[in-house]
Structure formats: structure tokens, C-alpha cells
GROMACS .gro file of C-alpha atoms in nm:
model
  378
    1UNK     CA    1  -0.514   2.200   1.539
    2UNK     CA    2  -0.488   2.569   1.616
    3UNK     CA    3  -0.209   2.812   1.688
    4UNK     CA    4   0.125   2.856   1.513
    5UNK     CA    5   0.309   2.557   1.657
    6UNK     CA    6   0.411   2.292   1.405
    7UNK     CA    7   0.253   1.956   1.491
    8UNK     CA    8   0.475   1.659   1.559
    9UNK     CA    9   0.506   1.451   1.247
   10UNK     CA   10   0.484   1.109   1.407
   11UNK     CA   11   0.534   0.838   1.147
   12UNK     CA   12   0.549   0.460   1.118
   13UNK     CA   13   0.905   0.409   0.996
   14UNK     CA   14   1.020   0.068   0.882
   15UNK     CA   15   1.367  -0.078   0.922
   16UNK     CA   16   1.379  -0.435   0.802
   17UNK     CA   17   1.098  -0.629   0.966
   18UNK     CA   18   1.060  -0.377   1.248
   19UNK     CA   19   0.821  -0.081   1.241
   20UNK     CA   20   0.846   0.194   1.502
   21UNK     CA   21   0.680   0.530   1.565
   22UNK     CA   22   0.934   0.805   1.511
   23UNK     CA   23   0.914   1.181   1.493
   24UNK     CA   24   1.016   1.320   1.155
   25UNK     CA   25   1.053   1.675   1.028
   26UNK     CA   26   0.721   1.834   0.941
   27UNK     CA   27   0.722   1.898   0.564
   28UNK     CA   28   0.663   2.246   0.422
   29UNK     CA   29   0.523   2.264   0.068
   30UNK     CA   30   0.722   2.433  -0.205
   31UNK     CA   31   0.552   2.585  -0.507
   32UNK     CA   32   0.305   2.342  -0.660
   33UNK     CA   33   0.306   2.107  -0.361
   34UNK     CA   34   0.063   2.012  -0.084
   35UNK     CA   35   0.099   1.886   0.269
   36UNK     CA   36  -0.185   1.668   0.393
   37UNK     CA   37  -0.277   1.525   0.731
   38UNK     CA   38  -0.374   1.159   0.712
   39UNK     CA   39  -0.698   1.092   0.896
   40UNK     CA   40  -0.726   0.714   0.851
   41UNK     CA   41  -0.496   0.494   0.645
   42UNK     CA   42  -0.509   0.125   0.562
   43UNK     CA   43  -0.246  -0.146   0.560
   44UNK     CA   44  -0.241  -0.316   0.219
   45UNK     CA   45  -0.140  -0.670   0.131
   46UNK     CA   46   0.146  -0.525  -0.074
   47UNK     CA   47   0.262  -0.340   0.239
   48UNK     CA   48   0.283  -0.674   0.420
   49UNK     CA   49   0.487  -0.816   0.131
   50UNK     CA   50   0.724  -0.519   0.157
   51UNK     CA   51   0.761  -0.573   0.531
   52UNK     CA   52   0.837  -0.941   0.474
   53UNK     CA   53   1.097  -0.860   0.210
   54UNK     CA   54   0.927  -1.018  -0.091
   55UNK     CA   55   0.891  -0.676  -0.255
   56UNK     CA   56   1.181  -0.433  -0.267
   57UNK     CA   57   1.062  -0.074  -0.229
   58UNK     CA   58   1.250   0.234  -0.113
   59UNK     CA   59   0.990   0.426   0.092
   60UNK     CA   60   1.057   0.432   0.465
   61UNK     CA   61   0.692   0.512   0.536
   62UNK     CA   62   0.430   0.289   0.380
   63UNK     CA   63   0.064   0.363   0.316
   64UNK     CA   64  -0.123   0.437  -0.006
   65UNK     CA   65  -0.481   0.382   0.113
   66UNK     CA   66  -0.687   0.634   0.307
   67UNK     CA   67  -0.835   0.980   0.335
   68UNK     CA   68  -0.642   1.294   0.431
   69UNK     CA   69  -0.703   1.663   0.492
   70UNK     CA   70  -0.512   1.944   0.325
   71UNK     CA   71  -0.319   2.143   0.587
   72UNK     CA   72  -0.089   2.365   0.379
   73UNK     CA   73  -0.072   2.465   0.014
   74UNK     CA   74   0.225   2.578  -0.190
   75UNK     CA   75   0.233   2.879  -0.423
   76UNK     CA   76   0.063   2.838  -0.757
   77UNK     CA   77  -0.214   2.598  -0.657
   78UNK     CA   78  -0.398   2.794  -0.386
   79UNK     CA   79  -0.693   2.846  -0.616
   80UNK     CA   80  -0.732   2.468  -0.638
   81UNK     CA   81  -0.688   2.355  -0.276
   82UNK     CA   82  -0.752   2.503   0.068
   83UNK     CA   83  -0.666   2.389   0.420
   84UNK     CA   84  -0.945   2.168   0.549
   85UNK     CA   85  -1.026   2.007   0.212
   86UNK     CA   86  -1.083   1.633   0.242
   87UNK     CA   87  -0.890   1.443  -0.025
   88UNK     CA   88  -0.788   1.103  -0.151
   89UNK     CA   89  -0.442   1.071  -0.302
   90UNK     CA   90  -0.437   0.846  -0.608
   91UNK     CA   91  -0.118   0.646  -0.542
   92UNK     CA   92  -0.034   0.550  -0.901
   93UNK     CA   93   0.100   0.807  -1.148
   94UNK     CA   94   0.001   0.739  -1.511
   95UNK     CA   95   0.335   0.847  -1.659
   96UNK     CA   96   0.588   0.920  -1.382
   97UNK     CA   97   0.733   0.598  -1.234
   98UNK     CA   98   0.912   0.815  -0.978
   99UNK     CA   99   0.583   0.865  -0.795
  100UNK     CA  100   0.422   0.560  -0.640
  101UNK     CA  101   0.282   0.658  -0.303
  102UNK     CA  102   0.397   0.440  -0.017
  103UNK     CA  103   0.636   0.249  -0.244
  104UNK     CA  104   0.904   0.484  -0.373
  105UNK     CA  105   0.757   0.799  -0.215
  106UNK     CA  106   0.685   0.812   0.159
  107UNK     CA  107   0.320   0.734   0.218
  108UNK     CA  108   0.026   0.808   0.443
  109UNK     CA  109   0.122   0.622   0.761
  110UNK     CA  110   0.243   0.949   0.912
  111UNK     CA  111   0.072   1.261   1.042
  112UNK     CA  112   0.198   1.487   0.762
  113UNK     CA  113   0.267   1.377   0.406
  114UNK     CA  114   0.415   1.589   0.130
  115UNK     CA  115   0.238   1.549  -0.204
  116UNK     CA  116   0.490   1.645  -0.474
  117UNK     CA  117   0.418   1.868  -0.771
  118UNK     CA  118   0.431   1.579  -1.018
  119UNK     CA  119   0.128   1.424  -0.846
  120UNK     CA  120  -0.057   1.757  -0.836
  121UNK     CA  121   0.005   1.823  -1.206
  122UNK     CA  122  -0.125   1.476  -1.292
  123UNK     CA  123  -0.447   1.545  -1.103
  124UNK     CA  124  -0.388   1.269  -0.848
  125UNK     CA  125  -0.545   1.462  -0.559
  126UNK     CA  126  -0.919   1.399  -0.556
  127UNK     CA  127  -1.133   1.635  -0.349
  128UNK     CA  128  -1.424   1.481  -0.160
  129UNK     CA  129  -1.767   1.631  -0.106
  130UNK     CA  130  -1.865   1.337   0.114
  131UNK     CA  131  -1.664   1.098   0.327
  132UNK     CA  132  -1.750   0.745   0.432
  133UNK     CA  133  -1.744   0.643   0.797
  134UNK     CA  134  -1.398   0.711   0.937
  135UNK     CA  135  -1.244   0.362   0.934
  136UNK     CA  136  -1.397   0.278   0.595
  137UNK     CA  137  -1.149   0.528   0.450
  138UNK     CA  138  -0.903   0.237   0.454
  139UNK     CA  139  -1.115   0.060   0.192
  140UNK     CA  140  -1.147   0.340  -0.066
  141UNK     CA  141  -0.844   0.253  -0.280
  142UNK     CA  142  -0.883  -0.128  -0.275
  143UNK     CA  143  -1.255  -0.098  -0.350
  144UNK     CA  144  -1.168   0.130  -0.643
  145UNK     CA  145  -0.937  -0.144  -0.775
  146UNK     CA  146  -1.220  -0.395  -0.744
  147UNK     CA  147  -1.455  -0.155  -0.924
  148UNK     CA  148  -1.216  -0.133  -1.219
  149UNK     CA  149  -1.167  -0.511  -1.223
  150UNK     CA  150  -1.533  -0.610  -1.205
  151UNK     CA  151  -1.641  -0.358  -1.465
  152UNK     CA  152  -1.373  -0.492  -1.699
  153UNK     CA  153  -1.473  -0.853  -1.638
  154UNK     CA  154  -1.842  -0.771  -1.687
  155UNK     CA  155  -1.783  -0.689  -2.056
  156UNK     CA  156  -1.748  -1.065  -2.110
  157UNK     CA  157  -2.078  -1.133  -1.931
  158UNK     CA  158  -1.954  -1.408  -1.698
  159UNK     CA  159  -2.214  -1.610  -1.512
  160UNK     CA  160  -1.961  -1.727  -1.250
  161UNK     CA  161  -1.707  -1.509  -1.072
  162UNK     CA  162  -1.404  -1.701  -0.946
  163UNK     CA  163  -1.196  -1.498  -0.701
  164UNK     CA  164  -0.857  -1.643  -0.611
  165UNK     CA  165  -0.723  -1.482  -0.294
  166UNK     CA  166  -0.903  -1.417   0.035
  167UNK     CA  167  -0.744  -1.089   0.139
  168UNK     CA  168  -0.905  -0.746   0.120
  169UNK     CA  169  -0.942  -0.746  -0.259
  170UNK     CA  170  -1.099  -1.091  -0.268
  171UNK     CA  171  -1.344  -1.015   0.011
  172UNK     CA  172  -1.441  -0.682  -0.147
  173UNK     CA  173  -1.496  -0.848  -0.484
  174UNK     CA  174  -1.740  -1.100  -0.339
  175UNK     CA  175  -1.934  -0.826  -0.160
  176UNK     CA  176  -1.953  -0.589  -0.456
  177UNK     CA  177  -2.003  -0.834  -0.743
  178UNK     CA  178  -2.377  -0.770  -0.749
  179UNK     CA  179  -2.308  -0.397  -0.792
  180UNK     CA  180  -2.063  -0.406  -1.079
  181UNK     CA  181  -2.081  -0.749  -1.243
  182UNK     CA  182  -2.453  -0.788  -1.288
  183UNK     CA  183  -2.444  -1.101  -1.507
  184UNK     CA  184  -2.274  -1.299  -1.229
  185UNK     CA  185  -2.506  -1.556  -1.073
  186UNK     CA  186  -2.251  -1.740  -0.861
  187UNK     CA  187  -1.941  -1.636  -0.668
  188UNK     CA  188  -1.659  -1.874  -0.573
  189UNK     CA  189  -1.379  -1.763  -0.338
  190UNK     CA  190  -1.054  -1.960  -0.320
  191UNK     CA  191  -0.870  -1.916   0.011
  192UNK     CA  192  -0.502  -1.949   0.093
  193UNK     CA  193  -0.581  -2.182   0.384
  194UNK     CA  194  -0.851  -2.326   0.604
  195UNK     CA  195  -0.840  -2.047   0.863
  196UNK     CA  196  -0.927  -1.797   0.590
  197UNK     CA  197  -1.217  -2.009   0.471
  198UNK     CA  198  -1.353  -2.036   0.824
  199UNK     CA  199  -1.340  -1.656   0.859
  200UNK     CA  200  -1.535  -1.621   0.536
  201UNK     CA  201  -1.794  -1.880   0.632
  202UNK     CA  202  -1.858  -1.696   0.960
  203UNK     CA  203  -1.887  -1.360   0.786
  204UNK     CA  204  -2.213  -1.188   0.712
  205UNK     CA  205  -2.179  -1.194   0.333
  206UNK     CA  206  -2.003  -1.514   0.228
  207UNK     CA  207  -1.968  -1.621  -0.139
  208UNK     CA  208  -2.183  -1.895  -0.285
  209UNK     CA  209  -1.892  -2.139  -0.265
  210UNK     CA  210  -1.571  -2.136  -0.061
  211UNK     CA  211  -1.262  -2.342  -0.143
  212UNK     CA  212  -0.908  -2.375  -0.015
  213UNK     CA  213  -0.627  -2.348  -0.269
  214UNK     CA  214  -0.554  -2.692  -0.409
  215UNK     CA  215  -0.911  -2.821  -0.391
  216UNK     CA  216  -1.069  -2.919  -0.721
  217UNK     CA  217  -1.273  -2.630  -0.858
  218UNK     CA  218  -1.357  -2.772  -1.200
  219UNK     CA  219  -1.707  -2.887  -1.108
  220UNK     CA  220  -1.800  -2.536  -0.996
  221UNK     CA  221  -1.695  -2.375  -1.323
  222UNK     CA  222  -1.885  -2.571  -1.587
  223UNK     CA  223  -2.184  -2.342  -1.635
  224UNK     CA  224  -2.138  -2.046  -1.868
  225UNK     CA  225  -1.833  -1.824  -1.912
  226UNK     CA  226  -1.617  -1.770  -1.604
  227UNK     CA  227  -1.469  -1.440  -1.493
  228UNK     CA  228  -1.156  -1.486  -1.284
  229UNK     CA  229  -1.010  -1.226  -1.051
  230UNK     CA  230  -0.660  -1.340  -0.954
  231UNK     CA  231  -0.593  -1.142  -0.634
  232UNK     CA  232  -0.281  -1.316  -0.511
  233UNK     CA  233   0.058  -1.212  -0.373
  234UNK     CA  234   0.316  -1.196  -0.650
  235UNK     CA  235   0.490  -1.518  -0.540
  236UNK     CA  236   0.159  -1.707  -0.575
  237UNK     CA  237   0.044  -1.562  -0.906
  238UNK     CA  238   0.212  -1.815  -1.134
  239UNK     CA  239   0.104  -2.136  -0.953
  240UNK     CA  240  -0.250  -2.006  -0.900
  241UNK     CA  241  -0.284  -1.904  -1.264
  242UNK     CA  242  -0.173  -2.252  -1.372
  243UNK     CA  243  -0.442  -2.413  -1.159
  244UNK     CA  244  -0.707  -2.176  -1.291
  245UNK     CA  245  -0.613  -2.245  -1.652
  246UNK     CA  246  -0.660  -2.617  -1.595
  247UNK     CA  247  -1.012  -2.556  -1.462
  248UNK     CA  248  -1.179  -2.295  -1.685
  249UNK     CA  249  -1.310  -2.340  -2.035
  250UNK     CA  250  -1.349  -2.152  -2.362
  251UNK     CA  251  -1.440  -1.785  -2.341
  252UNK     CA  252  -1.324  -1.738  -1.986
  253UNK     CA  253  -1.161  -1.409  -1.890
  254UNK     CA  254  -0.883  -1.372  -1.633
  255UNK     CA  255  -0.778  -1.050  -1.463
  256UNK     CA  256  -0.429  -1.077  -1.314
  257UNK     CA  257  -0.489  -0.815  -1.049
  258UNK     CA  258  -0.219  -0.935  -0.810
  259UNK     CA  259   0.152  -0.881  -0.844
  260UNK     CA  260   0.358  -1.035  -1.124
  261UNK     CA  261   0.731  -1.099  -1.078
  262UNK     CA  262   0.946  -0.978  -1.368
  263UNK     CA  263   0.982  -1.244  -1.634
  264UNK     CA  264   0.703  -1.465  -1.499
  265UNK     CA  265   0.579  -1.727  -1.744
  266UNK     CA  266   0.341  -2.019  -1.700
  267UNK     CA  267   0.355  -2.349  -1.888
  268UNK     CA  268  -0.008  -2.336  -1.994
  269UNK     CA  269   0.048  -2.006  -2.179
  270UNK     CA  270   0.389  -2.048  -2.346
  271UNK     CA  271   0.550  -1.729  -2.468
  272UNK     CA  272   0.305  -1.503  -2.284
  273UNK     CA  273   0.456  -1.196  -2.119
  274UNK     CA  274   0.234  -1.168  -1.812
  275UNK     CA  275   0.416  -0.866  -1.671
  276UNK     CA  276   0.377  -0.687  -2.004
  277UNK     CA  277   0.005  -0.767  -2.024
  278UNK     CA  278  -0.045  -0.632  -1.673
  279UNK     CA  279   0.164  -0.321  -1.741
  280UNK     CA  280  -0.048  -0.231  -2.045
  281UNK     CA  281  -0.319  -0.096  -1.813
  282UNK     CA  282  -0.187   0.164  -1.570
  283UNK     CA  283  -0.364   0.402  -1.332
  284UNK     CA  284  -0.706   0.315  -1.469
  285UNK     CA  285  -0.603   0.389  -1.827
  286UNK     CA  286  -0.743   0.290  -2.064
  287UNK     CA  287  -1.084   0.281  -1.900
  288UNK     CA  288  -1.160  -0.034  -2.100
  289UNK     CA  289  -0.846  -0.239  -2.029
  290UNK     CA  290  -0.640  -0.381  -2.311
  291UNK     CA  291  -0.700  -0.756  -2.327
  292UNK     CA  292  -0.492  -1.032  -2.485
  293UNK     CA  293  -0.650  -1.340  -2.643
  294UNK     CA  294  -0.457  -1.661  -2.589
  295UNK     CA  295  -0.509  -2.033  -2.639
  296UNK     CA  296  -0.388  -2.233  -2.341
  297UNK     CA  297  -0.218  -2.571  -2.378
  298UNK     CA  298  -0.546  -2.715  -2.247
  299UNK     CA  299  -0.708  -2.601  -2.573
  300UNK     CA  300  -0.923  -2.335  -2.407
  301UNK     CA  301  -0.934  -1.988  -2.558
  302UNK     CA  302  -0.873  -1.733  -2.283
  303UNK     CA  303  -0.905  -1.356  -2.257
  304UNK     CA  304  -0.631  -1.224  -2.031
  305UNK     CA  305  -0.558  -0.883  -1.886
  306UNK     CA  306  -0.418  -0.718  -1.576
  307UNK     CA  307  -0.376  -0.371  -1.433
  308UNK     CA  308  -0.198  -0.163  -1.174
  309UNK     CA  309  -0.370   0.136  -1.018
  310UNK     CA  310  -0.699   0.312  -1.083
  311UNK     CA  311  -0.835   0.644  -1.207
  312UNK     CA  312  -0.991   0.916  -0.996
  313UNK     CA  313  -1.328   0.812  -1.132
  314UNK     CA  314  -1.284   0.466  -0.981
  315UNK     CA  315  -1.187   0.622  -0.649
  316UNK     CA  316  -1.494   0.844  -0.658
  317UNK     CA  317  -1.718   0.545  -0.730
  318UNK     CA  318  -1.566   0.359  -0.435
  319UNK     CA  319  -1.631   0.653  -0.201
  320UNK     CA  320  -1.993   0.669  -0.317
  321UNK     CA  321  -2.039   0.296  -0.261
  322UNK     CA  322  -1.896   0.314   0.092
  323UNK     CA  323  -2.120   0.609   0.174
  324UNK     CA  324  -2.427   0.437   0.030
  325UNK     CA  325  -2.380   0.088   0.173
  326UNK     CA  326  -2.137   0.094   0.468
  327UNK     CA  327  -2.299  -0.213   0.622
  328UNK     CA  328  -2.168  -0.431   0.337
  329UNK     CA  329  -1.807  -0.347   0.420
  330UNK     CA  330  -1.769  -0.266   0.792
  331UNK     CA  331  -1.693  -0.627   0.879
  332UNK     CA  332  -1.375  -0.617   0.671
  333UNK     CA  333  -1.217  -0.363   0.906
  334UNK     CA  334  -1.091  -0.624   1.149
  335UNK     CA  335  -0.830  -0.418   1.335
  336UNK     CA  336  -0.843  -0.049   1.432
  337UNK     CA  337  -0.589   0.154   1.627
  338UNK     CA  338  -0.347   0.443   1.645
  339UNK     CA  339   0.012   0.457   1.523
  340UNK     CA  340   0.151   0.277   1.827
  341UNK     CA  341  -0.100  -0.004   1.787
  342UNK     CA  342  -0.029  -0.026   1.415
  343UNK     CA  343   0.348  -0.047   1.472
  344UNK     CA  344   0.299  -0.358   1.686
  345UNK     CA  345   0.057  -0.522   1.441
  346UNK     CA  346   0.281  -0.449   1.141
  347UNK     CA  347   0.591  -0.580   1.317
  348UNK     CA  348   0.406  -0.899   1.410
  349UNK     CA  349   0.285  -0.949   1.053
  350UNK     CA  350   0.634  -0.886   0.917
  351UNK     CA  351   0.777  -1.169   1.126
  352UNK     CA  352   0.507  -1.426   1.049
  353UNK     CA  353   0.373  -1.610   0.748
  354UNK     CA  354   0.004  -1.581   0.834
  355UNK     CA  355  -0.221  -1.277   0.852
  356UNK     CA  356  -0.306  -1.320   1.221
  357UNK     CA  357  -0.273  -1.044   1.481
  358UNK     CA  358  -0.414  -1.023   1.832
  359UNK     CA  359  -0.543  -1.375   1.779
  360UNK     CA  360  -0.764  -1.267   1.488
  361UNK     CA  361  -0.738  -1.280   1.112
  362UNK     CA  362  -0.635  -0.951   0.957
  363UNK     CA  363  -0.846  -0.848   0.660
  364UNK     CA  364  -0.791  -0.473   0.692
  365UNK     CA  365  -0.604  -0.274   0.954
  366UNK     CA  366  -0.737   0.083   0.973
  367UNK     CA  367  -0.490   0.322   1.134
  368UNK     CA  368  -0.620   0.637   1.301
  369UNK     CA  369  -0.337   0.877   1.228
  370UNK     CA  370  -0.460   1.234   1.288
  371UNK     CA  371  -0.784   1.376   1.431
  372UNK     CA  372  -1.000   1.521   1.156
  373UNK     CA  373  -0.899   1.875   1.061
  374UNK     CA  374  -1.163   2.115   0.933
  375UNK     CA  375  -1.151   2.427   0.721
  376UNK     CA  376  -0.994   2.711   0.911
  377UNK     CA  377  -0.760   2.490   1.118
  378UNK     CA  378  -0.388   2.540   1.082
   0.00000   0.00000   0.00000
């Protein structure tokens, strides 16, 4: 954009299960703040949970995945950022619970987003020297989460990777296991339902084995230690963890990467505070996640951990991977459109129980928010 006119700050604003495009005031940065223009943002599985009411969050504008461009810089940080800089905003603050982008702070599904000083001081704005293909920007943050998870699991040298959950995280984990979990010889993906399995089987990079939740997985998990990535919505975490614990043996390691309702316990791990275990690893810290050793009621000794958020290093690794091997991930961008298109898709998903839109399964919706701004633009 050029000239002195302030651009319209069109935004996807949610009200209950309905999402509409509305014009909001264009933010102006105070000292220590930034305003960024979202180029492409992604719709996350947690966003769908918020729209459906299973997660209670205060932000009117969702969106914590994507790439943006700096458009204005507040006093005190102009030596660090300039208009036209391409950036990724790390959505999870390591020590300020008041900043969680797209959850309790308005997110990237708008043309202009204010990045508060608390996020700047924590170093949550990562400058980019290279960008992946435009729509792949929607995969940067979830791929960074998968990077953290697989590197953590790989310390236990699993020969089988069991991924429970066939959304974006699950599909990314299957496609990147060879990059970051090099001891894995076999991948198994457990789907929510048959339609998800059929999508996976038709895809270009399916796992070695595909199951539907509820099918017996024990026979697939007998060889060597098993690494489990539990990428489930929070309401499914407990039941899915129970089924996993009945199937894996000694020395297995489980990453509870999905949501955990407060106070969740499972019968197979009596007295285990799952929410506390997950909360011990926040924003990619520590880099080697804290892990709890437990003995399940099945008699198996289990290593258990979880995490919320990633570090800038994980985000940078994800960008590099998407730049290096875009062909591995393009297929996961199943829906692409502007804000108006996204409002319809999001409203449809909010009202339904399946991840189907326009007659197709939604893995990742990439929203084209603002044309790319370059250095020198206003």
C-alpha cells in the first residue's frame, strides 16, 4: 500500500458460532509495540474448538498461525524492526499468561494486528530472511510444534511412531518423521473416523499403517519401543490415552500434545496430574522437555510428557523445512481463500461435528488476508 490513507482493517470477528467480516479500527503502535499486516494465516484445530464452544477464550479475532509484514513500529524499537520486514509471531509467551495470540489477544485473522510490548520484550517476533510459498505460511507454527515433539520423542529411540489424531498435527508428523525422528521405521496414524482414513489413503504420503479410533492397534506395536504423539482435541485426550496405554509396552514414550481439560485423570495412571505434566513445558522451554516416569495399571513403565507452544528456534526450523521441501506439505493446504471465503468455511465448521467444507475434508484452511507488503510501503 502507498499513500497516507489508513487501510481498512477488515477482520474475521466471531460471535458465538457465527463468523463475519467486519471493519475494525486500524491499530496504531504505542512505544514498544508493532503493527503487522497478516499475509496468510491458518485456521487451527483449537480455533475450531473455540468456535464450537468446547474451549472458552476471550479473543474476538482468532488466528495464531501465519506470516505477517511489519507496517508500523512504535518508539523505542525502531532499531530492531522496519516496515516491510517479514515476521512470524510466536503465539505463546513463556511467562506472561496474558498474551496468547488468537486466544486471549486478538489474532492474525485480520488485516492489521497489534503486537503488544510484552510480546516484543519476550522476543516473540521472529524476523524471516526467507519465506515459504505463500499458503504454506499457514503450516509454520503447527510444523514447529511437530518439530519439538518429534525431537523430544527421538531421545527414546522409538522404532514405531504412533500418531493419534488425523488433523494438521497428525498429518505433519507422519510426513516429517523421517526428518526429525530418524530411528522410526514404521508410522501408524489413528484417525477419528473412516472419512479421515480414506483421505489419508488417497494422499501422496500416507503412513505405513492407517487405523480408525477403536480398532485394535496392539499387533502393530509389538516391535521395539513405541513413541506416541497424542494429537487429539481436549475432549478426546483422556479416552484416547486410555486406549494407548492398553496397547503399548515397557519403555514407550507418550507426548500429550493435544489439549488437556483441567483436572483430567485416567484410570490407567492413577494420581497422575496430566495437566501439570503438560504445563511443565511451555513455549519450547526447556528445549529437552521435562518427562515423568510412570507405571501404568497394565504393568508397563511409561515415559510421559506434554507441551504447549514452541520456541523461535522451532519456528525457524519449520520455515527452513517448508522452504526446502514444499512438495511434502502442499497437499495439506486443502482450502484457500480470502476473508469472506474463510468466514463461510469457519461458520460451517462451527455448526458441524465433522471437518468437512465445500464437500471436502479440511486439513488446513489458508486465509489470504493482505497482499504482501514490501520495504518502503506504508
